[in-house]
Coordinates of C-alpha atoms in Angstrom, one line a residue:
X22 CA 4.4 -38.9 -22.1
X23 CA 4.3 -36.2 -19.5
X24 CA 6.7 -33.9 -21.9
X25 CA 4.6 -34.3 -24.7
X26 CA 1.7 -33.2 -23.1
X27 CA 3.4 -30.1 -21.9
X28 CA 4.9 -29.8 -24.9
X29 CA 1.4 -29.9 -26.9
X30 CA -0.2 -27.6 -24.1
X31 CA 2.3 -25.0 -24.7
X32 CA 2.0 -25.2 -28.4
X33 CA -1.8 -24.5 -27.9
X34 CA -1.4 -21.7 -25.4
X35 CA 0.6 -19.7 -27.5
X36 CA -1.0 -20.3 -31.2
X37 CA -3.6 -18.6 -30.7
X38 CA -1.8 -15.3 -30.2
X39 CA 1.2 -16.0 -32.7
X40 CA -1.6 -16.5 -35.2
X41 CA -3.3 -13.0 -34.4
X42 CA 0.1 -11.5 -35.4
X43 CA 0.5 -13.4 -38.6
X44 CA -0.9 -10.4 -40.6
X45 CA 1.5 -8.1 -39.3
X46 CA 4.5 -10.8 -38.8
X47 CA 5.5 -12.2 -35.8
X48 CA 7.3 -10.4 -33.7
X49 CA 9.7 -13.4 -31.8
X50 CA 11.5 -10.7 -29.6
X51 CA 7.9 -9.6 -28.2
X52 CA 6.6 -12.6 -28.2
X53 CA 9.4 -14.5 -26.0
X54 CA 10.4 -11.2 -23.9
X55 CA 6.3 -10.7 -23.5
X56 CA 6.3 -14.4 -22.0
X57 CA 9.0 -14.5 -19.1
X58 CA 8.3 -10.6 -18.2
X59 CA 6.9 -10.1 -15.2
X60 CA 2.3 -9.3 -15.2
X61 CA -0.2 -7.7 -13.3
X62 CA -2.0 -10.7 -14.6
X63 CA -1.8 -14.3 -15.2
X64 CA -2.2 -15.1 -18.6
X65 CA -4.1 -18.5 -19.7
X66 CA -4.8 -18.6 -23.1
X67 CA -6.1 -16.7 -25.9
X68 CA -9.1 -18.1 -28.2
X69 CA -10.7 -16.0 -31.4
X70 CA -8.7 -13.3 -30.3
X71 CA -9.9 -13.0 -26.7
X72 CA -7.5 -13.4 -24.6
X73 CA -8.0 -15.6 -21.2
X74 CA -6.4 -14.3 -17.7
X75 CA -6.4 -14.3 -14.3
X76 CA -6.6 -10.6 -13.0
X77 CA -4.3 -10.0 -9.8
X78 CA -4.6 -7.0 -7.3
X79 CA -3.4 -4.1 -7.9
X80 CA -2.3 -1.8 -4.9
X81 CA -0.5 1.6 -5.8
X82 CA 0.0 5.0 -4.1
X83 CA -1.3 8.0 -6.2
X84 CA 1.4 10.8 -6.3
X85 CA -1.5 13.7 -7.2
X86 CA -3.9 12.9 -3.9
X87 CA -0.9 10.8 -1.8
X88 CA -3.8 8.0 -1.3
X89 CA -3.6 4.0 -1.3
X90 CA -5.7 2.3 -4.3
X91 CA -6.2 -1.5 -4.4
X92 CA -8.0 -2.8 -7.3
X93 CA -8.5 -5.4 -9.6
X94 CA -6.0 -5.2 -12.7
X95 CA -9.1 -5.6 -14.9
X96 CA -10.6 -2.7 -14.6
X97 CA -7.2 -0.7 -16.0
X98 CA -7.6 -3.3 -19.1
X99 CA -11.4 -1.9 -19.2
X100 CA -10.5 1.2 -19.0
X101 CA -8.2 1.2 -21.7
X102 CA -10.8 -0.6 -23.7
X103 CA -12.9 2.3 -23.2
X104 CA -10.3 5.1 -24.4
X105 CA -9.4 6.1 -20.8
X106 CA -7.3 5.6 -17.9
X107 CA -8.4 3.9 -14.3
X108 CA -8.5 6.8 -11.7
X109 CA -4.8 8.2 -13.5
X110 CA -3.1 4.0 -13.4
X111 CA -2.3 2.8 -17.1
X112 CA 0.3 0.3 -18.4
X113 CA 3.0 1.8 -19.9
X114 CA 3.7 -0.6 -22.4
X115 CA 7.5 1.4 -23.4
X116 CA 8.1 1.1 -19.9
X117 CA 7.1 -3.0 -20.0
X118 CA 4.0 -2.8 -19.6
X119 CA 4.4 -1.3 -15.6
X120 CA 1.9 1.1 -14.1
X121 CA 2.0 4.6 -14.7
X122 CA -0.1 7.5 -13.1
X123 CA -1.2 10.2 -15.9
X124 CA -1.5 14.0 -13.4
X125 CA -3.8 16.7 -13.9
X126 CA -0.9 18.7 -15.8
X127 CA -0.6 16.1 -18.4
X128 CA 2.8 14.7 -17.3
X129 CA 3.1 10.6 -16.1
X130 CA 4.6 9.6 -12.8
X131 CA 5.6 5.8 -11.9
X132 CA 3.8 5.8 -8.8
X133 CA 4.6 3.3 -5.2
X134 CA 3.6 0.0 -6.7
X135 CA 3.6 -3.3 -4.1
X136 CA 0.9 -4.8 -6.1
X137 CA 0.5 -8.8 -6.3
X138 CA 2.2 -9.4 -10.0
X139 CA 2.6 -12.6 -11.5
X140 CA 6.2 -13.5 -10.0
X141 CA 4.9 -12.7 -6.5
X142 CA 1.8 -14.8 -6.8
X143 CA 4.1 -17.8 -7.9
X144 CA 6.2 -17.0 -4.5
X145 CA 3.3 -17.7 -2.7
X146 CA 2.2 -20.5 -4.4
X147 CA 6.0 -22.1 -3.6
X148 CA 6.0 -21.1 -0.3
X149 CA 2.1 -23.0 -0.2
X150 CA 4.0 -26.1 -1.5
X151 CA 6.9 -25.6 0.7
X152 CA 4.7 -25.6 3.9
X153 CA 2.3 -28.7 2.9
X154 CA 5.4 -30.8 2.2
X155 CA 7.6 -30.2 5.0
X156 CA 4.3 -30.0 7.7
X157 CA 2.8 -33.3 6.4
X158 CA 6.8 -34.6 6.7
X159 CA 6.9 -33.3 10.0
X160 CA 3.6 -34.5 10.8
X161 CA 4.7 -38.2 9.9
X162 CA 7.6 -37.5 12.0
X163 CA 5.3 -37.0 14.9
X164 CA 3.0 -39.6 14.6
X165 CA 6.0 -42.5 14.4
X166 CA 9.4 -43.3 15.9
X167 CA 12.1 -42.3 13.5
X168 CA 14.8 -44.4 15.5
X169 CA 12.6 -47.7 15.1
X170 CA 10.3 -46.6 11.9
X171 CA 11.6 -45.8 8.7
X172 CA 9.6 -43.3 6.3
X173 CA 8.4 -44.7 3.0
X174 CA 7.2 -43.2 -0.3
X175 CA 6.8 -39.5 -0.4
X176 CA 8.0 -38.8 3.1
X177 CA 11.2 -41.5 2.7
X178 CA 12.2 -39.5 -0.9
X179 CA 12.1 -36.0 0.8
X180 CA 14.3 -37.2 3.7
X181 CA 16.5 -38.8 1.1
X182 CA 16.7 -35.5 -0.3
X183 CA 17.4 -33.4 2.9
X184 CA 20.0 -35.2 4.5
X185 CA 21.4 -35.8 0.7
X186 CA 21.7 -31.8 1.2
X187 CA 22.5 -31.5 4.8
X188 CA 25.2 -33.8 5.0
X189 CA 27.0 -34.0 2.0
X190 CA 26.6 -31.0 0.8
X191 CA 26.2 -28.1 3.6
X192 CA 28.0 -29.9 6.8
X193 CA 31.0 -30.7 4.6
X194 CA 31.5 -27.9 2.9
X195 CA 31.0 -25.6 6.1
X196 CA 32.5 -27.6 8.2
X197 CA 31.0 -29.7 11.2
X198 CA 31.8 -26.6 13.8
X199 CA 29.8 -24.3 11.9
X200 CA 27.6 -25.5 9.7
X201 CA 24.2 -25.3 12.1
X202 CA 22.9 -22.2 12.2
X203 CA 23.2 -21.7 8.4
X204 CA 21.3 -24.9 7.5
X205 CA 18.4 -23.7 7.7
X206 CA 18.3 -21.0 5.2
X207 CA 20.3 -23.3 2.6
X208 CA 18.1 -26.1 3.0
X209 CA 15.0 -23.2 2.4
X210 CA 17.2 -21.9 -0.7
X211 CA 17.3 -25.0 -2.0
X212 CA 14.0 -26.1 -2.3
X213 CA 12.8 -22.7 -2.3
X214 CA 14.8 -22.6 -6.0
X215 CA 13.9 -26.1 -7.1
X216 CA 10.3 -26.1 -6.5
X217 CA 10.3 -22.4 -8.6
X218 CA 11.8 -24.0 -11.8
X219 CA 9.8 -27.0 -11.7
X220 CA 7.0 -24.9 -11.5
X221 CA 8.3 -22.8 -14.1
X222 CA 8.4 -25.8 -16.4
X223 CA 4.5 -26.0 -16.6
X224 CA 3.2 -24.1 -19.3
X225 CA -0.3 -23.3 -17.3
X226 CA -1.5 -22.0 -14.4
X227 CA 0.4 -22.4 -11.4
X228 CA 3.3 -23.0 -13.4
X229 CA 4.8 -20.8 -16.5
X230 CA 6.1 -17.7 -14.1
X231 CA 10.0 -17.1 -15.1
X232 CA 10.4 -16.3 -11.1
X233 CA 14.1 -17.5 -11.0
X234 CA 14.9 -16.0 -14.5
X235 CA 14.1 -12.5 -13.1
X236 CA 17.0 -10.9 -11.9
X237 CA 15.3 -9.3 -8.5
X238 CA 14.7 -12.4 -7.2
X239 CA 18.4 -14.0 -7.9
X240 CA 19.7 -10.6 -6.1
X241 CA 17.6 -11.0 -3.3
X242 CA 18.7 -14.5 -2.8
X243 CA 22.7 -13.4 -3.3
X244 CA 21.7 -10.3 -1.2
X245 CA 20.8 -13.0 1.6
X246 CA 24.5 -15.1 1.2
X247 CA 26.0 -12.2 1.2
X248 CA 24.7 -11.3 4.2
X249 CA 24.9 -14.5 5.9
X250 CA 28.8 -14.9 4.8
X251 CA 29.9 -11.4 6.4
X252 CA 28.0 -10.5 9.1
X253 CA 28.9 -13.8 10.7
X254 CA 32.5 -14.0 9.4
X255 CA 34.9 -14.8 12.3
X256 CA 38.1 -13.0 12.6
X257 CA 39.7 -15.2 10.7
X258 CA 38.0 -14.1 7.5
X259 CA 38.5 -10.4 8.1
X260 CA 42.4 -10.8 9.0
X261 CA 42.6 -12.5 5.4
X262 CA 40.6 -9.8 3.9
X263 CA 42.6 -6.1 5.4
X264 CA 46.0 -8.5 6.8
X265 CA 46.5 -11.4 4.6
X266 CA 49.6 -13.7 5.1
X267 CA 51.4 -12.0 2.1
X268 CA 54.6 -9.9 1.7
X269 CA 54.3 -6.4 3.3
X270 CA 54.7 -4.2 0.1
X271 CA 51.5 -6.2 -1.1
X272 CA 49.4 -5.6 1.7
X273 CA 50.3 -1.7 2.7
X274 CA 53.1 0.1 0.9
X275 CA 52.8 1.8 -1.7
X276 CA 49.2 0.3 -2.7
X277 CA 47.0 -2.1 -0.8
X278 CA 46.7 -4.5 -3.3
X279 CA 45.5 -7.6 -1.7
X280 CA 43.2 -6.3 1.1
X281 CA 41.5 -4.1 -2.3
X282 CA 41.2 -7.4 -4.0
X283 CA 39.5 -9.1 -1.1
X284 CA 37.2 -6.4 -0.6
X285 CA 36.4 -6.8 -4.4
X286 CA 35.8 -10.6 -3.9
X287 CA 32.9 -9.3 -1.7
X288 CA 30.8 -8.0 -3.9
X289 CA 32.1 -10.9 -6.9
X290 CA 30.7 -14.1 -4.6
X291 CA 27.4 -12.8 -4.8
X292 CA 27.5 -11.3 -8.5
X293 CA 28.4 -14.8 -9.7
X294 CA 25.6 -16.1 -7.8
X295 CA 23.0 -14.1 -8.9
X296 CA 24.2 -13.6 -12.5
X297 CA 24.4 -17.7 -13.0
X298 CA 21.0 -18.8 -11.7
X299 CA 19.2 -16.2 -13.6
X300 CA 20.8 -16.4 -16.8
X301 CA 20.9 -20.2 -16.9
X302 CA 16.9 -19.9 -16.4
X303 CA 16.3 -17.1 -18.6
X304 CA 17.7 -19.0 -21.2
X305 CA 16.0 -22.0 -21.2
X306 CA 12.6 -20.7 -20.9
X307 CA 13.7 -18.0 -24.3
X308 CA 15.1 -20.8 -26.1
X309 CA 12.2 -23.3 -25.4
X310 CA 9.8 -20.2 -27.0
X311 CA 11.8 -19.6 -29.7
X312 CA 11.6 -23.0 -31.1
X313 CA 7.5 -22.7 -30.5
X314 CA 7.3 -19.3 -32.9
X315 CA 9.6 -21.1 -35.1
X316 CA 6.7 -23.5 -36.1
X317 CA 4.6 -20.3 -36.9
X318 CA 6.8 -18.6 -38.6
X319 CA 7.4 -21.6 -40.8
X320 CA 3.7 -22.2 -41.9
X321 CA 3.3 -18.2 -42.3
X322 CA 6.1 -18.6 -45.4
X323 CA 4.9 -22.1 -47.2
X324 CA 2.9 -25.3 -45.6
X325 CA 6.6 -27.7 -46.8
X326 CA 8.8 -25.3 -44.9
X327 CA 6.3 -25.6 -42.0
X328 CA 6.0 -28.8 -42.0
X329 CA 9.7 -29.8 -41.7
X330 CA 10.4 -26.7 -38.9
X331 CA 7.0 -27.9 -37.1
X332 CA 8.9 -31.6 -36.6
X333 CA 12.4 -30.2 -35.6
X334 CA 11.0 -27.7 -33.2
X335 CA 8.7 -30.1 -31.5
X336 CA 11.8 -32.4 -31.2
X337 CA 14.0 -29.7 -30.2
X338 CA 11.3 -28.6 -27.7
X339 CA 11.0 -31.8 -26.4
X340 CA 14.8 -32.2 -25.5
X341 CA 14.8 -28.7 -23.9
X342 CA 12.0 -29.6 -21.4
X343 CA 14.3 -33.0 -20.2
X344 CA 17.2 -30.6 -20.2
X345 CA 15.3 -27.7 -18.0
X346 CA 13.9 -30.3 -16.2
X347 CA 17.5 -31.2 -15.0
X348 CA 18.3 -27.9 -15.0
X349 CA 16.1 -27.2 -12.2
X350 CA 17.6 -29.5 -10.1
X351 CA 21.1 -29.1 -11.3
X352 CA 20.9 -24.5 -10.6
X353 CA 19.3 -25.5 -7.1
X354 CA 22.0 -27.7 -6.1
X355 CA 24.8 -25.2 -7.7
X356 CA 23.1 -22.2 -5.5
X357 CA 23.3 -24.0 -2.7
X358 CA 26.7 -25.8 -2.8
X359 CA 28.6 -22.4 -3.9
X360 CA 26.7 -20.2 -1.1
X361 CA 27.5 -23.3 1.6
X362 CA 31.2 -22.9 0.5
X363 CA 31.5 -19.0 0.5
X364 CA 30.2 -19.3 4.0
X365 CA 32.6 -22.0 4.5
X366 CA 35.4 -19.5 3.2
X367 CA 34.2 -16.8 6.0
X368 CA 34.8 -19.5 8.9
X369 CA 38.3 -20.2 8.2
X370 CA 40.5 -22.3 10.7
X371 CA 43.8 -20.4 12.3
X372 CA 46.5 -23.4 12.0
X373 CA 49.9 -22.6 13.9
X374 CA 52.8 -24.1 12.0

């Protein structure tokens, strides 16, 4: 019942602007890009052609006067409204839709932009989820003995969860010497990334943000594995990368083919990480709103043909939310297990034979 509901929301979020390009056609590229792109505001609805939104804050540096501006995204959309830019800031909608700075001589400039855009907002509303689950876990944790008390309900499921993680996932593939200091951050990772496509899931505010499908965020996360395997890597790791066990011609005359391989498989561990979270997320979330302007696009050609695509899609649209909903938990675990084995790989043993 829960799916249908989203299912039906969604359909009713985004009617009302597929139907305001009927006229013209609909545009599915624009339309599903325009969805999972990033937005200086939060976009709720649109009804008779008005279209509902949260406004977020904008703060940009102009490039003519070098100054700080913080403002409500609003008042660019009434500016444009009006036939006129906000103190210089427009979107550029060829350049997505970012902000732009029009100068006195005519020419546009993409100025220092740290505003709060949609993605970010949905950051903070994780990390706001994060800290009320773990404190009020932690807060159970104080109030009882956990050697004579055992946790029940909500608190008991999240511990299930954690040491689920922790022990069979991080400590064995680490390895019981050295798998302390990094469980913290893949513990973090993990929920971090599972709370962020749940949330995705919900087709209305605080959900709908394609934060995990946007490749800055899967490279920041890599960026942080990456980090964590080789600046901690013993000396192990680094033999195996410039000195590997291999025959000499391999490893120094003529070409140093292994230790250039190695080095490669630095940057690769990463890629792969980054590249399969976000395009696994991506492409749920486009196929999911493909199958929605499909019903449109039917009953814009002949009420029979919409009809029968109306039924499929909603059934299609329906399996896709189970799948993305074990999606979600399935790319979190896969994150987590591959970056607590790369780390693994940068602590190796040295065995004497």
């Amino acid at each position: 019942m829960r799916y249908l509901l989203l299912c039906f929301t969604m359909l009713l979020t985004l009617s009302s602007s597929l139907q305001a390009k009927e006229s013209e056609g609909i545009d599915v590229k624009e339309i599903v890009l325009g969805h999972m792109a990033d937005a200086y505001e939060w976009h709720i609805t649109t009804i008779g052609g008005k279209h509902i939104s949260i406004p977020l804050l904008v703060i940009v540096r102009s490039e003519a006067t070098g100054e700080w501006h913080a403002f409500s995204s609003s008042r660019i959309e009434e500016a444009a409204e009006e036939g006129h830019n906000y103190m210089g800031f427009y979107f550029n909608e060829e350049k997505n839709g970012k902000i732009y700075e029009r100068l006195a001589d005519g020419s546009t400039v993409r100025p220092w932009d740290i505003s709060i855009t949609k993605s970010v907002l949905q950051i903070w509303i994780v990390v706001a989820i994060m800290l009320v689950v773990f404190l009020g876990c932690a807060r159970w944790y104080k109030k009882h003995d956990a050697t004579k008390d055992s946790p029940s309900g909500f608190v008991g499921m999240v511990e299930m969860l954690v040491m689920s993680i922790h022990d069979d996932l991080i400590k064995d593939s680490i390895g019981e010497k050295h798998y302390r200091p990094y469980a913290p951050y893949l513990l973090t990772a993990f929920f971090f990334i599972l709370i962020t496509n749940l949330l995705g899931l919900l087709p209305i505010f605080p959900g709908g943000a394609n934060v995990t499908g946007n490749i800055n965020i899967t490279f920041f996360l890599a960026l942080c594995t990456m980090l964590a395997i080789n600046l901690f890597g013993n000396k192990e790791y680094w033999k195996e990368i410039f000195w590997p066990d291999v025959p000499g011609f391999l490893k120094a005359y003529p070409v140093a083919i292994m230790p250039f391989i190695e080095l490669f498989g630095i940057l690769t561990k990463p890629f792969a990480l980054m590249v399969r979270l976000f395009a696994n997320m991506m492409a749920g979330h486009a196929i999911i709103l493909s199958f929605t302007a499909i019903i449109f696009i039917g009953w814009s050609l002949n009420a029979f043909l919409g009809s029968g695509l109306t039924l499929l899609s909603f059934v299609m649209i329906l399996f896709m939310n189970c799948l993305e909903f074990l999606v979600a938990f399935i790319q979190a675990y896969v994150f987590t297990m591959l970056s607590a084995v790369f780390i693994g790989l940068a602590h190796p043993e040295h065995h004497e034979g």
